[in-house]
mmCIF file of C-alpha atoms in Angstrom:
data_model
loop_
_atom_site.group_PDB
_atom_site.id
_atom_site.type_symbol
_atom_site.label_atom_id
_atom_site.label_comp_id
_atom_site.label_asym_id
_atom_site.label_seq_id
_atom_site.Cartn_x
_atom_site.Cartn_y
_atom_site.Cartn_z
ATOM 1 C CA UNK A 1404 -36.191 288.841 -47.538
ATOM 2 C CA UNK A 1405 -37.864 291.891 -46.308
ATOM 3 C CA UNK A 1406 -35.797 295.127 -45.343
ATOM 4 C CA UNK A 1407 -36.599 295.821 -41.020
ATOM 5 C CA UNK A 1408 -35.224 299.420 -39.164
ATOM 6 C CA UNK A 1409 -33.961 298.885 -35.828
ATOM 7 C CA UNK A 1410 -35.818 301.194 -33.826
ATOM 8 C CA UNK A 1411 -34.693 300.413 -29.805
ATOM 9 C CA UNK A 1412 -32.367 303.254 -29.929
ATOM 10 C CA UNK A 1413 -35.082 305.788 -30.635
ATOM 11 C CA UNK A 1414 -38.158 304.638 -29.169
ATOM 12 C CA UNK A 1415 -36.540 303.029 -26.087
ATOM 13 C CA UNK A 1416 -33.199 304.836 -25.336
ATOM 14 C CA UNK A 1417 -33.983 308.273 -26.424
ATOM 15 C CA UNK A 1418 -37.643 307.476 -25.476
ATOM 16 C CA UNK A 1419 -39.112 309.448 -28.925
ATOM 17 C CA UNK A 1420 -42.197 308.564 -29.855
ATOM 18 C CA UNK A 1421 -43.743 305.492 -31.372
ATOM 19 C CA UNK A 1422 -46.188 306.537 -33.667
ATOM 20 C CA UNK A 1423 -43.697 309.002 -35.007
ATOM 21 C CA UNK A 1424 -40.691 306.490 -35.335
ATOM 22 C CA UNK A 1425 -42.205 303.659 -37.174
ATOM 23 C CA UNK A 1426 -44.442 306.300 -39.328
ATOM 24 C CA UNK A 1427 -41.106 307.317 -40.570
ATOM 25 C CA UNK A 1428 -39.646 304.196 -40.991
ATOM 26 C CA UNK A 1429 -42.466 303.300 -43.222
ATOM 27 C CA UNK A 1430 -42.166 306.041 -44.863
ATOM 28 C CA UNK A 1431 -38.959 305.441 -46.368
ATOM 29 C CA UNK A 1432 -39.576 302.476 -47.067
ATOM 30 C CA UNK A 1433 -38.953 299.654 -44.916
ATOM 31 C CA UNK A 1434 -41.674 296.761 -44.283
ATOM 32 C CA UNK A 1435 -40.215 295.810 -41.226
ATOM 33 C CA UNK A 1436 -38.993 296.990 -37.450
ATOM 34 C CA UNK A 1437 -37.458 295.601 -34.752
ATOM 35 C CA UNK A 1438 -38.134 296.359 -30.895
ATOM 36 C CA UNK A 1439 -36.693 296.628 -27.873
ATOM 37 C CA UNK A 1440 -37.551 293.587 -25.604
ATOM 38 C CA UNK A 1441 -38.079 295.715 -22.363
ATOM 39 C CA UNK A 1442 -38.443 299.709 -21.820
ATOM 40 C CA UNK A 1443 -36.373 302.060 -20.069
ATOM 41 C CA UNK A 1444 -33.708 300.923 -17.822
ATOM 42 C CA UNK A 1445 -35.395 297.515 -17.338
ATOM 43 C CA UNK A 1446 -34.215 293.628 -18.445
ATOM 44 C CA UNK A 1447 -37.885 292.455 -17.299
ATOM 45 C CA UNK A 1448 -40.400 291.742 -20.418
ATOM 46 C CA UNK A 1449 -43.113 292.947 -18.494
ATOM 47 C CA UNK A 1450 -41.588 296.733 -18.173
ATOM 48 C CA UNK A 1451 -42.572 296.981 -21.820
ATOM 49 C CA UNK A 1452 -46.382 296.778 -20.564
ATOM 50 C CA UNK A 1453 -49.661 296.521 -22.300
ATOM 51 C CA UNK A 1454 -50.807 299.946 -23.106
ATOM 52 C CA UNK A 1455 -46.849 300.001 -25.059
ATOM 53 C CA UNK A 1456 -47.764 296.971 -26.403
ATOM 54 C CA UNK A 1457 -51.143 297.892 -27.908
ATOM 55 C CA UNK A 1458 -49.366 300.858 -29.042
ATOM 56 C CA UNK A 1459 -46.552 299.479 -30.874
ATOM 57 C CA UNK A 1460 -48.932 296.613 -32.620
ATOM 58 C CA UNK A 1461 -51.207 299.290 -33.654
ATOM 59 C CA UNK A 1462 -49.357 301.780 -34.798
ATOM 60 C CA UNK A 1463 -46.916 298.945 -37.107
ATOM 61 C CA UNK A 1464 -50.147 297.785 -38.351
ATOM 62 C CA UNK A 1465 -51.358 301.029 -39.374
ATOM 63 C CA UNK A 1466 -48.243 301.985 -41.417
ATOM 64 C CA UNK A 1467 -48.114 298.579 -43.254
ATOM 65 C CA UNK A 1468 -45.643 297.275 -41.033
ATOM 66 C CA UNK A 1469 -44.854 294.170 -39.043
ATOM 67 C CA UNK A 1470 -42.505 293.854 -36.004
ATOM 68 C CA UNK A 1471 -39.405 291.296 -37.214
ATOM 69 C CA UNK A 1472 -37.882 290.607 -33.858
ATOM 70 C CA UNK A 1473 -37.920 291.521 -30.048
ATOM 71 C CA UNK A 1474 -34.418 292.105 -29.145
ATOM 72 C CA UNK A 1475 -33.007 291.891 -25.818
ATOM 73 C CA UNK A 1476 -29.845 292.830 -24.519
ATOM 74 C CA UNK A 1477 -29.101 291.867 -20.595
ATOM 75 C CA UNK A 1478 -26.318 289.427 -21.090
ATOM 76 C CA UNK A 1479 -27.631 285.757 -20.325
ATOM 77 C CA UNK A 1480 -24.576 284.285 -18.861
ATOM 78 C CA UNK A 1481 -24.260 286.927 -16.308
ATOM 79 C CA UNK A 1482 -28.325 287.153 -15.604
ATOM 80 C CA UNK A 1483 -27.965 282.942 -15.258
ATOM 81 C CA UNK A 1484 -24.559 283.394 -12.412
ATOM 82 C CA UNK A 1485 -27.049 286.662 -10.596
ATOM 83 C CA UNK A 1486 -29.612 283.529 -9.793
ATOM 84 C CA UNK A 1487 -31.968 285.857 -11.946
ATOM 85 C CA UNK A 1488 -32.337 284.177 -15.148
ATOM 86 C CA UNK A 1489 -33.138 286.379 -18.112
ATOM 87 C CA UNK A 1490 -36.735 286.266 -18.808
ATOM 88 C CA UNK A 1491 -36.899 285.048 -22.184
ATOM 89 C CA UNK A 1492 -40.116 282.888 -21.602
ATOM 90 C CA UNK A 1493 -41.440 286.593 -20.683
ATOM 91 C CA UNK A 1494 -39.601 287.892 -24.268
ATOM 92 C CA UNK A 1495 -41.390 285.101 -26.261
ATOM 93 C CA UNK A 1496 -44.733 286.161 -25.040
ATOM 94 C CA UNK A 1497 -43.685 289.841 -25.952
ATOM 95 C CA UNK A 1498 -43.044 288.623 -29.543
ATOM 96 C CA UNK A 1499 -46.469 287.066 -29.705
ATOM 97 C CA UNK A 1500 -48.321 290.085 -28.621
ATOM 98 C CA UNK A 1501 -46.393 291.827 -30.922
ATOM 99 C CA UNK A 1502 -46.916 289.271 -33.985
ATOM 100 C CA UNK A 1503 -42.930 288.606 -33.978
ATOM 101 C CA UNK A 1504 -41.351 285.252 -34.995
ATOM 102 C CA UNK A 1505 -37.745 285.758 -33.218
ATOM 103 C CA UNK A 1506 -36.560 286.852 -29.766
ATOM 104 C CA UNK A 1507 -33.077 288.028 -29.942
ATOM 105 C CA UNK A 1508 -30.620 287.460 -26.984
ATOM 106 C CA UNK A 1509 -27.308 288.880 -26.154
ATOM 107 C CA UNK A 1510 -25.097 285.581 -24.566
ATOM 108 C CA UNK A 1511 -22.506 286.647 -22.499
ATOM 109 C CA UNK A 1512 -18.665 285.261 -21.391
ATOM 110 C CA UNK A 1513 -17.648 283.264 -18.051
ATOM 111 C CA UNK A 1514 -18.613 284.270 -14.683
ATOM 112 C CA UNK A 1515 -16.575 284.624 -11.757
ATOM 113 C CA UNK A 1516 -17.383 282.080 -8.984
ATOM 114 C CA UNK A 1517 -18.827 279.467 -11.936
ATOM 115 C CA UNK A 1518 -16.860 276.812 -13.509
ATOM 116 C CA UNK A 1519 -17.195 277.214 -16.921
ATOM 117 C CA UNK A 1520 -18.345 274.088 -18.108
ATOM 118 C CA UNK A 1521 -21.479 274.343 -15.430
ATOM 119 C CA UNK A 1522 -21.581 277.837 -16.729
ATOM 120 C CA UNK A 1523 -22.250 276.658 -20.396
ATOM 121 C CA UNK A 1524 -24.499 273.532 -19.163
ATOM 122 C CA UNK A 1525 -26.388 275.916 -17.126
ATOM 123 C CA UNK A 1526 -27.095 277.744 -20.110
ATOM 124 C CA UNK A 1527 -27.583 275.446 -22.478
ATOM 125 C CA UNK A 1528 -30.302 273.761 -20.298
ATOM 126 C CA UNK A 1529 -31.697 277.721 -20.166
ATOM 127 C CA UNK A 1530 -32.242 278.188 -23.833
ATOM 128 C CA UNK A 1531 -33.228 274.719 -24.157
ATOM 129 C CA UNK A 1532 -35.988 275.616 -22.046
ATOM 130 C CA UNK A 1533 -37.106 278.753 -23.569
ATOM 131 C CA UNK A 1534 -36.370 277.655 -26.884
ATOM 132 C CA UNK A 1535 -39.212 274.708 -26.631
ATOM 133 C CA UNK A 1536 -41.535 277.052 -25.077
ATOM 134 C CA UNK A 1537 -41.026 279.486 -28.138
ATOM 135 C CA UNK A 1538 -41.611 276.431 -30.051
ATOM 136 C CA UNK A 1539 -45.102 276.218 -28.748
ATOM 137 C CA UNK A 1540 -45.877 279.995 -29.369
ATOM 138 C CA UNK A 1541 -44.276 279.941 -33.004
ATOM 139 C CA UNK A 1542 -41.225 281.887 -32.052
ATOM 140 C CA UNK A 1543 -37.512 281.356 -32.860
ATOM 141 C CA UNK A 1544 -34.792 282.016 -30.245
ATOM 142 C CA UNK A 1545 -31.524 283.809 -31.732
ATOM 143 C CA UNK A 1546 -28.344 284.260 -29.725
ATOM 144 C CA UNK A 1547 -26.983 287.846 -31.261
ATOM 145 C CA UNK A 1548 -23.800 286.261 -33.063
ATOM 146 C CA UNK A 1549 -20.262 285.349 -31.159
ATOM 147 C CA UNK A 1550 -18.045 287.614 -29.684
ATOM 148 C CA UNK A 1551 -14.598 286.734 -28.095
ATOM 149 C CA UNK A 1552 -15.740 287.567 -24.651
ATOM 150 C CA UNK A 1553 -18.355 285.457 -24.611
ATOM 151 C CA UNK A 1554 -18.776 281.915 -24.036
ATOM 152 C CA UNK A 1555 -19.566 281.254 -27.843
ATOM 153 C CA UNK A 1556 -16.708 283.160 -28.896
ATOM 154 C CA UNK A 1557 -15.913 281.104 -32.502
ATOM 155 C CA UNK A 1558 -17.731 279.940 -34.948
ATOM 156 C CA UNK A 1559 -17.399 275.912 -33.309
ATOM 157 C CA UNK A 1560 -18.249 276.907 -29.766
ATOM 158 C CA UNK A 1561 -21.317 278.615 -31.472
ATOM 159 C CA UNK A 1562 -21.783 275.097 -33.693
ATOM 160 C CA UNK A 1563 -21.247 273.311 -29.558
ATOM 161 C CA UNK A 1564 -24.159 275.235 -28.402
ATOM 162 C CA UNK A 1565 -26.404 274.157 -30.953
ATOM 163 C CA UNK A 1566 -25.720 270.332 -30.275
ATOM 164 C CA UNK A 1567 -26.158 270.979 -26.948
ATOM 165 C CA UNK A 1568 -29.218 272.601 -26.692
ATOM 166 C CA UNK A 1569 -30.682 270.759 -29.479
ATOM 167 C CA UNK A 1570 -33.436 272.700 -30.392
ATOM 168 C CA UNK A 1571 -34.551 273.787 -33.969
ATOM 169 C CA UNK A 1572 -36.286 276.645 -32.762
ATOM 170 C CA UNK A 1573 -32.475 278.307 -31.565
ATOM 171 C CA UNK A 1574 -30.704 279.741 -34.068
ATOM 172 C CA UNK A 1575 -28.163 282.726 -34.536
ATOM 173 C CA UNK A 1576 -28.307 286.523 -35.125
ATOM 174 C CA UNK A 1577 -26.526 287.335 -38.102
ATOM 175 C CA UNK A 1578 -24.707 290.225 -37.544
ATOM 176 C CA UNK A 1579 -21.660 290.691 -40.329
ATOM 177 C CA UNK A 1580 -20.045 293.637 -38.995
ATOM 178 C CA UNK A 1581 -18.991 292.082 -35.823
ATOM 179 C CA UNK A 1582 -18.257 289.129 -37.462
ATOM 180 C CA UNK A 1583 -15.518 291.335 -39.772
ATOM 181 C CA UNK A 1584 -14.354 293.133 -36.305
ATOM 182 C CA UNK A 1585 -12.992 289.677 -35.576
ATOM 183 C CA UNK A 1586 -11.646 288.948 -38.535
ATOM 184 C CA UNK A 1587 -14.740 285.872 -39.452
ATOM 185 C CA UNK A 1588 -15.660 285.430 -43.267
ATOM 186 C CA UNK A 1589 -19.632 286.614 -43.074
ATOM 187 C CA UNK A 1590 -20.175 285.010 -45.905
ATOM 188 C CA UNK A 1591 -18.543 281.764 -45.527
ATOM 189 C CA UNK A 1592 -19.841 282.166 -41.574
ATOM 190 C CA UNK A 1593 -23.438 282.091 -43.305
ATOM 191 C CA UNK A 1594 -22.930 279.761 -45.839
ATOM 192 C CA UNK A 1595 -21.972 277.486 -43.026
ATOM 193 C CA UNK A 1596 -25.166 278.589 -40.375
ATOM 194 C CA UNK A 1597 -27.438 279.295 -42.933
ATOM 195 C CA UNK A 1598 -30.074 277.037 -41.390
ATOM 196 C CA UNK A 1599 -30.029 278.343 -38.251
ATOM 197 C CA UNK A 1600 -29.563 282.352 -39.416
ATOM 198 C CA UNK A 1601 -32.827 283.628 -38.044
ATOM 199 C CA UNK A 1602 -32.283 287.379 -37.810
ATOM 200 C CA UNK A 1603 -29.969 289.352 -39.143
ATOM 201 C CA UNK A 1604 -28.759 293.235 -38.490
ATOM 202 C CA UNK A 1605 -26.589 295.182 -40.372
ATOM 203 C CA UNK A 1606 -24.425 298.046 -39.056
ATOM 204 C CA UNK A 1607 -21.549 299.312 -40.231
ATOM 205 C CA UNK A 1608 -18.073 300.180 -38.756
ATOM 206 C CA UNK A 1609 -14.154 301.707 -39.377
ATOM 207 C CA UNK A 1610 -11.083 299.989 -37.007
ATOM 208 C CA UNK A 1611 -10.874 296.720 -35.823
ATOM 209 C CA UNK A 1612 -11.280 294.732 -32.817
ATOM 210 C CA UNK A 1613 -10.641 296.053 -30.252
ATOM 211 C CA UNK A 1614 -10.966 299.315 -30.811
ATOM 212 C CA UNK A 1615 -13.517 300.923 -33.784
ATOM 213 C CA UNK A 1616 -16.435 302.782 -34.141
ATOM 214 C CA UNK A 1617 -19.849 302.213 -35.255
ATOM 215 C CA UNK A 1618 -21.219 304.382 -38.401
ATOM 216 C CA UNK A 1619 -24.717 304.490 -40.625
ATOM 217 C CA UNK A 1620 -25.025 301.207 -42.894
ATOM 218 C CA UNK A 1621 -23.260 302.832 -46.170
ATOM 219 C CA UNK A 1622 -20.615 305.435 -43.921
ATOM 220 C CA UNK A 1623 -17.899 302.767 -43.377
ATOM 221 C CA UNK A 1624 -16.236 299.789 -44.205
ATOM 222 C CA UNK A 1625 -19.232 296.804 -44.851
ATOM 223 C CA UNK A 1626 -19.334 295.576 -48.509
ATOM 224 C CA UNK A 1627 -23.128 294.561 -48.024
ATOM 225 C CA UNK A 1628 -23.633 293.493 -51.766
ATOM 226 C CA UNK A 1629 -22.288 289.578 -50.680
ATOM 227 C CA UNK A 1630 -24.313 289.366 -47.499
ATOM 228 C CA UNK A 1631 -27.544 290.135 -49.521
ATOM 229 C CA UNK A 1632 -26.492 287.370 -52.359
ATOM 230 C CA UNK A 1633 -25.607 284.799 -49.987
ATOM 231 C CA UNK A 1634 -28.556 285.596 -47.961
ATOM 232 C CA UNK A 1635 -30.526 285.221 -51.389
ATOM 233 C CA UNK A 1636 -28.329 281.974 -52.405
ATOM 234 C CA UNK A 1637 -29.312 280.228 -49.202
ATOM 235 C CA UNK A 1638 -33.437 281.203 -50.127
ATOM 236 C CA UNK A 1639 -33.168 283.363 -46.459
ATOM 237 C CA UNK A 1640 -36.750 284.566 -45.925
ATOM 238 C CA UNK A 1641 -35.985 286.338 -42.772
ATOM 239 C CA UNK A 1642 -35.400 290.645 -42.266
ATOM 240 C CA UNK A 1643 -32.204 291.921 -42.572
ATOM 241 C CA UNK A 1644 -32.507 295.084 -39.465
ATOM 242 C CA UNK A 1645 -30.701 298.707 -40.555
ATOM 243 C CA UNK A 1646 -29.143 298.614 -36.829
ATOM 244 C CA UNK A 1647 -28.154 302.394 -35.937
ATOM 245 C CA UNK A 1648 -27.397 303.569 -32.699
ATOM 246 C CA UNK A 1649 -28.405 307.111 -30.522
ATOM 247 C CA UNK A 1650 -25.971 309.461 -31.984
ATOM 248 C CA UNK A 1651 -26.909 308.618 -35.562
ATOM 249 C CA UNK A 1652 -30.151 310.809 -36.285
ATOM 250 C CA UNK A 1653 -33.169 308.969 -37.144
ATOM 251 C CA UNK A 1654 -34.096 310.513 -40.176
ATOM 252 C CA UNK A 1655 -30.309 310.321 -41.768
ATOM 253 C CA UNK A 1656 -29.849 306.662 -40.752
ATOM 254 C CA UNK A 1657 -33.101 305.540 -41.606
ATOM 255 C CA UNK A 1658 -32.723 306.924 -45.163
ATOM 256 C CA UNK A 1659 -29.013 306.182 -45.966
ATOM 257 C CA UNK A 1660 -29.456 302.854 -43.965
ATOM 258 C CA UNK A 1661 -32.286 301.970 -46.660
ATOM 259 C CA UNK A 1662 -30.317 303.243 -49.460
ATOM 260 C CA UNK A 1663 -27.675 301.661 -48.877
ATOM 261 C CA UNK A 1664 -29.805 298.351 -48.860
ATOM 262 C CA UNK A 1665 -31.530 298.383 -51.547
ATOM 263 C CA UNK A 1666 -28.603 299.237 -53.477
ATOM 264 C CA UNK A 1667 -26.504 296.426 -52.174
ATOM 265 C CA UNK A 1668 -29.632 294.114 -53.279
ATOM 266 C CA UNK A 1669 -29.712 295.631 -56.453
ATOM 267 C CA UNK A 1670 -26.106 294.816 -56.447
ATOM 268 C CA UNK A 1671 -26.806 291.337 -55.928
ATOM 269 C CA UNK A 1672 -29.102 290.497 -58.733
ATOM 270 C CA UNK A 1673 -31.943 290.490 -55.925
ATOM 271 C CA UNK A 1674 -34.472 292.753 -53.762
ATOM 272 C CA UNK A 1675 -36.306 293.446 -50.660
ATOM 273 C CA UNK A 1676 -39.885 292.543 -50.490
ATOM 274 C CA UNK A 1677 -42.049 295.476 -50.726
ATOM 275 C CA UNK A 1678 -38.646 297.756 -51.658
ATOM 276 C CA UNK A 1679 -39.024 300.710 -53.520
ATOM 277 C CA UNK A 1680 -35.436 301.115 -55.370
#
């Protein structure tokens, strides 16, 4: 497993600097980052353009990193029911300039004027699609976990979409604080996904569905000592992302995110690749 920092809400939202952001990042310690799939206010691939592209490639390459995953975050379902598909052919091509194995998507719930079972056939037949051209690039496809507003809102309807789409090259997010929010087992929700877990991110939170706030991996509830073993009991050779959001400083939640880690794995029995403890 190698130890990635989530770095959209820094280079992308708050638009800070590249060579700065993932300098740091490797500076603490992590081998790993994940990107934003477009720039700015854009869902198009192609707003993240070449010269950022070059850029981002460079600059991870010079600091000893790699990029883990191009994530997304226009909802599918509602992108599909606009008659403007989300580009995720565009996204996979992204992660290949980049040197990324997994594209990230964000899935969406039921549209209005759409019957829901031509909504989820619709966009089954839409990851199918970009899942087999990802196939032919080397890239995984990974809806960002289930939520209850979304069409994959449990653990079977997530389990549905797999048969239906019937890909190997689709797969899941991990993401155990959400899965907590709605009261879901992470651990027995990855012992039961593990071979479709192709990404994972880790953020932490205090509440509950509906209502709860996001803190620094470390500054709330998440016990992340089991999601590292299980990860490790299920031979997971993915990144597990530090996901932190605009009002967490970068260099606080890059360093308590990684602490935090690396103790959990420590915790474990285990480590990150490359992790200084």
């Amino acid at each position: 497993m190698h130890l990635s920092f989530y770095t959209y809400s820094y280079t992308d939202v708050l638009d800070q600097p590249i060579p700065e952001t993932l300098a740091f990042a490797a500076g603490v310690g992590y081998t790993r980052v994940d990107v934003s799939g477009t720039h700015g206010k854009s869902s198009d691939p192609r707003s993240f353009d070449a010269a950022r592209r070059k850029l981002t490639r460079e600059t991870a390459e010079r600091f000893g990193l790699r990029v883990a995953a191009v994530i997304t975050h226009a909802e599918l379902t509602g992108t599909i029911a606009a008659g403007k598909p989300l580009d995720l052919k565009g996204s996979v091509d992204l992660a290949v300039d980049l040197g990324a194995p997994v594209v990230t998507f964000h899935m969406g719930g039921p549209q209005e004027g759409m019957a829901p079972e031509a909504l989820w056939k619709k966009t089954a037949k839409t990851i199918r699609a970009a899942a087999d051209y990802g196939s032919s690039k080397h890239v995984s496809l990974a809806v960002d976990g289930i939520w209850p507003t979304w069409i994959d809102d449990s653990p079977d309807a997530l389990q549905r979409l797999f048969d239906d789409v019937g890909s190997d090259d689709f797969g899941v997010n991990f993401d155990p604080c959400y899965l907590e929010l709605i009261d879901i087992d992470p651990v027995k929700f990855f012992d039961r996904f593990a071979n479709r877990v192709r990404h994972t991110h880790l953020k932490d939170y205090v509440g509950k569905y509906p209502k709860w706030t996001h803190h620094i991996p470390g500054q709330g509830s998440m016990d992340y000592a089991p999601l590292v073993a299980v990860a490790a009991k299920q031979k997971y050779t993915g990144s597990m992302a530090v996901e932190c959001f605009t009002n967490m400083e970068l260099t606080e939640a890059a360093r308590v995110g990684y602490r935090t880690m690396t103790a959990a794995a420590q915790k474990a029995g285990t480590s990150f690749v490359g992790a200084a403890t």
